[in-house]
Amino acid sequence: QVQLVESGGGLVQAGGSLRLSCAATGSIFKLNGMGWYRQGPGLQRELVATITSDGSTNYADSVKGRFTISRDSPKRTVYLQMNSLKAEDTAVYYCNADLSPHWSVGSMDYWGKGTLVSVFS
């Protein structure tokens, strides 16, 4: 059974940094793009950053220059380094992966359970 296991959330003062990790576990035939999304209080889930299997990245305008997404493909892990955090970055952060669990199954989206990031002023 495929799972995305997130870690690294927590409480941090504005201006500080956190690093999120997400490991894809279980039986995986092919792992394609991975990414991070977030959902703030009373808001819809939004894209934060994505990274393709060949390392191409995409960021939301609100985090460009502050957040960096990276991946360790052999470890099936994606990271989100978050610097210069602001109160408006407070949200539950969800890991996403587009993957195929078996050669006979097409790729589909998987989601982690989320990790809470709270930024206080």
N, CA, C and O of each residue as an XYZ file, in Angstrom:
484
protein
N       0.855     -1.195      0.000
C       0.000      0.000      0.000
C       0.887      1.239      0.000
O       1.800      1.368      0.816
N       0.604      2.137     -0.920
C       1.406      3.343     -1.036
C       0.986      4.358      0.029
O      -0.202      4.578      0.267
N       1.967      4.957      0.651
C       1.711      6.031      1.616
C       2.708      7.159      1.398
O       3.852      6.931      1.007
N       2.260      8.362      1.655
C       3.140      9.534      1.682
C       3.208      9.980      3.132
O       2.199     10.353      3.730
N       4.403      9.938      3.683
C       4.590     10.225      5.100
C       5.341     11.541      5.251
O       6.514     11.649      4.893
N       4.646     12.536      5.786
C       5.223     13.875      5.947
C       5.797     14.045      7.348
O       5.364     13.404      8.306
N       6.786     14.929      7.434
C       7.344     15.300      8.732
C       7.973     16.684      8.622
O       8.237     17.181      7.527
N       8.207     17.298      9.788
C       8.932     18.565      9.800
C       8.108     19.785     10.132
O       8.664     20.874     10.276
N       6.803     19.643     10.257
C       5.996     20.805     10.606
C       6.227     21.214     12.045
O       6.884     20.504     12.807
N       5.683     22.367     12.411
C       5.832     22.825     13.783
C       5.514     24.285     13.943
O       4.944     24.919     13.054
N       5.893     24.815     15.095
C       5.647     26.209     15.441
C       6.943     26.985     15.282
O       7.985     26.573     15.793
N       6.883     28.097     14.582
C       8.095     28.865     14.321
C       7.763     30.352     14.314
O       6.666     30.758     13.931
N       8.713     31.142     14.737
C       8.528     32.584     14.743
C       8.696     33.133     13.329
O       9.457     32.592     12.527
N       7.980     34.207     13.039
C       8.107     34.856     11.739
C       9.574     35.194     11.464
O      10.297     35.677     12.336
N       9.985     34.926     10.234
C      11.373     35.133      9.858
C      12.217     33.889      9.983
O      13.346     33.839      9.496
N      11.663     32.882     10.640
C      12.390     31.643     10.848
C      12.273     30.685      9.670
O      11.736     31.022      8.615
N      12.794     29.483      9.885
C      12.834     28.477      8.827
C      12.333     27.127      9.326
O      12.423     26.807     10.511
N      11.812     26.359      8.402
C      11.436     24.972      8.650
C      11.735     24.175      7.389
O      11.770     24.710      6.281
N      11.947     22.885      7.592
C      12.148     21.999      6.453
C      11.176     20.838      6.553
O      11.187     20.084      7.526
N      10.340     20.705      5.543
C       9.392     19.604      5.484
C       9.971     18.470      4.646
O      10.698     18.695      3.679
N       9.633     17.253      5.039
C      10.040     16.069      4.279
C       8.815     15.217      3.995
O       7.855     15.213      4.766
N       8.856     14.506      2.899
C       7.767     13.596      2.552
C       8.369     12.399      1.842
O       8.998     12.530      0.793
N       8.165     11.227      2.432
C       8.690      9.995      1.862
C       7.546      9.154      1.310
O       6.533      8.939      1.974
N       7.729      8.694      0.102
C       6.763      7.783     -0.517
C       7.173      6.360     -0.183
O       8.274      5.923     -0.520
N       6.272      5.639      0.486
C       6.585      4.273      0.904
C       5.614      3.281      0.280
O       4.557      3.652     -0.228
N       6.004      2.004      0.333
C       5.153      0.971     -0.223
C       5.614      0.551     -1.597
O       6.708      0.897     -2.043
N       4.767     -0.194     -2.253
C       5.091     -0.711     -3.574
C       4.831      0.356     -4.636
O       3.688      0.745     -4.877
N       5.907      0.819     -5.264
C       5.801      1.871     -6.272
C       6.532      1.429     -7.528
O       7.715      1.091     -7.484
N       5.822      1.435     -8.643
C       6.443      1.069     -9.913
C       7.162      2.252    -10.532
O       8.301      2.140    -10.986
N       6.477      3.394    -10.542
C       7.070      4.587    -11.141
C       6.613      5.828    -10.391
O       5.417      6.031    -10.180
N       7.564      6.649     -9.992
C       7.268      7.881     -9.275
C       7.524      9.056    -10.201
O       8.648      9.247    -10.665
N       6.518      9.825    -10.466
C       6.643     10.958    -11.387
C       6.824     12.254    -10.597
O       7.728     12.341     -9.766
N       5.998     13.243    -10.836
C       6.131     14.506    -10.132
C       5.709     14.418     -8.680
O       4.868     13.603     -8.302
N       6.311     15.275     -7.879
C       5.942     15.388     -6.467
C       5.759     16.866     -6.147
O       6.233     17.736     -6.877
N       5.070     17.135     -5.050
C       4.857     18.538     -4.729
C       4.282     18.751     -3.359
O       3.978     17.812     -2.623
N       4.142     20.025     -3.039
C       3.560     20.444     -1.766
C       2.399     21.395     -2.035
O       2.478     22.285     -2.882
N       1.342     21.183     -1.302
C       0.189     22.061     -1.323
C      -0.095     22.465      0.130
O       0.404     21.836      1.064
N      -0.883     23.496      0.307
C      -1.233     23.913      1.663
C      -2.666     24.415      1.714
O      -3.245     24.849      0.718
N      -3.206     24.336      2.917
C      -4.550     24.834      3.149
C      -4.548     25.613      4.448
O      -4.405     25.048      5.532
N      -4.710     26.925      4.319
C      -4.762     27.789      5.491
C      -6.151     27.810      6.080
O      -7.095     27.317      5.463
N      -6.293     28.379      7.276
C      -7.596     28.446      7.951
C      -8.638     29.160      7.095
O      -8.452     30.313      6.706
N      -9.720     28.473      6.812
C     -10.797     29.073      6.039
C     -10.507     29.241      4.564
O     -11.260     29.906      3.853
N      -9.414     28.640      4.092
C      -9.013     28.812      2.701
C      -9.061     27.494      1.951
O      -9.140     26.422      2.551
N      -9.012     27.590      0.626
C      -8.939     26.385     -0.179
C      -7.496     25.904     -0.279
O      -6.555     26.675     -0.091
N      -7.344     24.644     -0.573
C      -6.013     24.095     -0.766
C      -5.379     24.746     -2.001
O      -6.024     24.907     -3.037
N      -4.108     25.112     -1.863
C      -3.420     25.771     -2.964
C      -2.048     25.160     -3.197
O      -1.443     24.581     -2.294
N      -1.571     25.301     -4.426
C      -0.253     24.799     -4.766
C       0.817     25.655     -4.110
O       0.713     26.881     -4.080
N       1.841     25.004     -3.589
C       3.010     25.712     -3.053
C       4.181     25.549     -4.009
O       4.766     26.532     -4.465
N       4.519     24.296     -4.307
C       5.651     24.037     -5.189
C       5.562     22.614     -5.708
O       5.059     21.718     -5.030
N       6.062     22.419     -6.930
C       6.121     21.084     -7.507
C       7.494     20.844     -8.124
O       8.225     21.778     -8.452
N       7.816     19.571     -8.268
C       9.086     19.195     -8.899
C       8.854     17.949     -9.731
O       8.257     16.980     -9.260
N       9.327     17.976    -10.972
C       9.146     16.832    -11.853
C      10.225     15.785    -11.596
O      11.144     15.992    -10.804
N      10.087     14.673    -12.277
C      11.054     13.597    -12.105
C      12.446     13.983    -12.604
O      13.447     13.409    -12.177
N      12.501     14.957    -13.509
C      13.811     15.391    -14.000
C      14.299     16.658    -13.305
O      15.301     17.249    -13.707
N      13.577     17.074    -12.250
C      14.058     18.170    -11.420
C      13.540     19.552    -11.753
O      13.952     20.525    -11.123
N      12.662     19.667    -12.709
C      12.084     20.976    -13.021
C      11.132     21.385    -11.904
O      10.355     20.572    -11.402
N      11.205     22.657    -11.524
C      10.412     23.129    -10.388
C       9.442     24.224    -10.786
O       9.615     24.911    -11.793
N       8.408     24.363     -9.955
C       7.400     25.398    -10.153
C       6.961     25.861     -8.774
O       6.772     25.048     -7.870
N       6.798     27.180     -8.613
C       6.450     27.748     -7.318
C       5.268     28.695     -7.420
O       5.062     29.353     -8.440
N       4.502     28.748     -6.353
C       3.494     29.789     -6.235
C       4.215     31.124     -6.079
O       5.284     31.195     -5.472
N       3.622     32.179     -6.633
C       4.258     33.498     -6.556
C       4.513     33.908     -5.101
O       5.502     34.580     -4.806
N       3.635     33.508     -4.214
C       3.727     33.938     -2.813
C       4.935     33.360     -2.083
O       5.318     33.861     -1.025
N       5.537     32.309     -2.639
C       6.666     31.682     -1.936
C       7.975     31.764     -2.721
O       9.019     31.336     -2.230
N       7.924     32.306     -3.924
C       9.147     32.398     -4.740
C      10.213     33.198     -4.012
O       9.938     34.259     -3.451
N      11.421     32.681     -4.029
C      12.531     33.346     -3.359
C      12.651     33.011     -1.883
O      13.662     33.336     -1.260
N      11.641     32.368     -1.309
C      11.685     32.003      0.109
C      11.690     30.489      0.316
O      12.348     29.982      1.224
N      10.953     29.774     -0.532
C      10.847     28.312     -0.404
C      11.634     27.636     -1.519
O      11.748     28.156     -2.629
N      12.173     26.466     -1.199
C      12.890     25.675     -2.191
C      12.438     24.222     -2.092
O      12.481     23.612     -1.023
N      12.005     23.685     -3.223
C      11.613     22.283     -3.270
C      12.754     21.478     -3.891
O      13.415     21.932     -4.825
N      12.968     20.291     -3.363
C      13.998     19.397     -3.899
C      13.541     17.959     -3.676
O      12.592     17.698     -2.936
N      14.227     17.046     -4.322
C      13.862     15.647     -4.149
C      15.102     14.760     -4.183
O      16.108     15.075     -4.818
N      14.989     13.654     -3.481
C      16.006     12.607     -3.504
C      15.315     11.389     -4.104
O      14.631     10.641     -3.405
N      15.502     11.201     -5.394
C      14.748     10.162     -6.088
C      15.016      8.753     -5.563
O      14.063      7.997     -5.378
N      16.271      8.364     -5.313
C      16.501      7.017     -4.752
C      15.779      6.797     -3.431
O      15.365      5.678     -3.127
N      15.626      7.861     -2.642
C      14.932      7.744     -1.357
C      13.439      8.007     -1.497
O      12.693      7.910     -0.523
N      13.003      8.340     -2.713
C      11.584      8.629     -2.955
C      11.083      9.702     -1.995
O       9.987      9.597     -1.445
N      11.882     10.711     -1.806
C      11.567     11.735     -0.820
C      11.618     13.114     -1.465
O      12.490     13.408     -2.282
N      10.661     13.951     -1.076
C      10.639     15.338     -1.507
C      10.751     16.224     -0.286
O      10.225     15.904      0.780
N      11.446     17.350     -0.451
C      11.670     18.270      0.659
C      11.127     19.651      0.297
O      11.019     20.015     -0.874
N      10.795     20.393      1.326
C      10.426     21.796      1.136
C      11.164     22.604      2.200
O      10.826     22.552      3.383
N      12.168     23.345      1.764
C      12.882     24.238      2.663
C      12.165     25.579      2.662
O      12.032     26.220      1.620
N      11.710     25.996      3.825
C      10.939     27.222      3.948
C      11.714     28.224      4.798
O      11.955     28.002      5.985
N      12.095     29.319      4.172
C      12.826     30.383      4.860
C      11.996     31.651      4.914
O      11.012     31.791      4.188
N      12.392     32.561      5.767
C      11.697     33.851      5.896
C      10.197     33.653      6.032
O       9.408     34.296      5.340
N       9.824     32.779      6.908
C       8.406     32.447      7.064
C       7.608     33.638      7.568
O       8.086     34.454      8.356
N       6.376     33.708      7.084
C       5.456     34.775      7.450
C       4.224     34.159      8.102
O       3.954     32.967      7.953
N       3.486     34.988      8.823
C       2.269     34.499      9.481
C       1.300     33.907      8.446
O       0.600     32.935      8.731
N       1.264     34.491      7.261
C       0.341     33.996      6.239
C       0.758     32.656      5.642
O       0.022     32.084      4.838
N       1.922     32.153      6.020
C       2.323     30.808      5.608
C       1.724     29.734      6.511
O       1.860     28.540      6.245
N       1.062     30.168      7.580
C       0.426     29.218      8.483
C      -0.623     28.401      7.736
O      -1.537     28.954      7.125
N      -0.480     27.081      7.793
C      -1.375     26.200      7.048
C      -1.018     24.745      7.358
O       0.012     24.446      7.961
N      -1.900     23.867      6.928
C      -1.556     22.454      6.879
C      -0.936     22.204      5.511
O      -1.525     22.534      4.482
N       0.238     21.628      5.509
C       0.967     21.377      4.271
C       0.826     19.903      3.884
O       1.086     19.001      4.680
N       0.412     19.697      2.655
C       0.158     18.346      2.152
C       1.168     17.976      1.065
O       1.469     18.768      0.172
N       1.664     16.784      1.166
C       2.541     16.237      0.140
C       1.683     15.564     -0.939
O       0.665     14.939     -0.641
N       2.103     15.702     -2.163
C       1.403     15.102     -3.293
C       2.403     14.374     -4.183
O       3.535     14.822     -4.367
N       1.972     13.258     -4.722
C       2.828     12.533     -5.662
C       1.973     11.911     -6.759
O       0.896     11.370     -6.511
N       2.487     12.008     -7.962
C       1.867     11.357     -9.105
C       2.663     10.080     -9.364
O       3.830     10.144     -9.751
N       2.049      8.940     -9.156
C       2.817      7.709     -9.258
C       1.959      6.550     -9.723
O       0.729      6.585     -9.676
N       2.663      5.518    -10.175
C       2.006      4.283    -10.563
C       2.454      3.189     -9.601
O       3.654      2.936     -9.488
N       1.526      2.533     -8.906
C       1.902      1.500     -7.931
C       2.285      0.172     -8.565
O       2.893     -0.681     -7.918
N       1.922     -0.002     -9.848
C       2.176     -1.288    -10.519
C       2.254     -1.041    -12.012
O       1.650     -0.098    -12.523
N       3.004     -1.892    -12.719
C       3.199     -1.671    -14.148
C       1.884     -1.713    -14.918
O       1.767     -1.124    -15.994
N       0.901     -2.407    -14.366
C      -0.377     -2.552    -15.060
C      -1.366     -1.438    -14.709
O      -2.484     -1.402    -15.223
N      -0.938     -0.535    -13.831
C      -1.847      0.521    -13.360
C      -1.287      1.873    -13.793
O      -0.096      2.137    -13.622
N      -2.125      2.713    -14.343
C      -1.698      4.044    -14.718
C      -1.386      4.895    -13.510
O      -1.752      4.555    -12.385
N      -0.703      6.013    -13.747
C      -0.338      6.884    -12.631
C      -1.550      7.643    -12.121
O      -2.489      7.928    -12.864
N      -1.506      7.962    -10.842
C      -2.590      8.721    -10.233
C      -2.044      9.502     -9.047
O      -0.916      9.279     -8.609
N      -2.844     10.405     -8.541
C      -2.438     11.268     -7.444
C      -2.580     10.576     -6.093
O      -3.582      9.918     -5.813
N      -1.565     10.740     -5.275
C      -1.605     10.319     -3.885
C      -1.333     11.532     -3.008
O      -0.611     12.453     -3.391
N      -1.941     11.507     -1.801
C      -1.796     12.626     -0.873
C      -1.360     12.134      0.492
O      -1.763     11.059      0.937
N      -0.541     12.923      1.146
C      -0.225     12.676      2.540
C      -1.334     13.192      3.429
O      -2.297     13.799      2.960
N      -1.186     12.941      4.735
C      -2.217     13.353      5.692
C      -2.060     14.810      6.117
O      -2.968     15.394      6.708
N      -0.924     15.381      5.817
C      -0.697     16.778      6.139
C       0.115     16.977      7.397
O       0.079     16.166      8.322
N       0.858     18.088      7.410
C       1.620     18.473      8.595
C       1.398     19.959      8.828
O       1.432     20.752      7.887
N       1.172     20.334     10.073
C       0.804     21.704     10.400
C       2.036     22.585     10.576
O       2.969     22.240     11.301
N       2.016     23.719      9.904
C       3.032     24.749     10.072
C       2.344     25.982     10.645
O       1.418     26.525     10.041
N       2.798     26.414     11.802
C       2.226     27.600     12.450
C       3.319     28.644     12.614
O       4.357     28.376     13.218
N       3.084     29.829     12.076
C       4.055     30.913     12.142
C       3.461     32.033     12.984
O       2.390     32.553     12.670
N       4.156     32.399     14.048
C       3.664     33.458     14.924
C       4.570     34.675     14.819
O       5.770     34.582     14.562
N       3.930     35.828     15.032
C       4.670     37.097     14.922
C       5.321     37.461     16.251
O       5.984     38.494     16.351
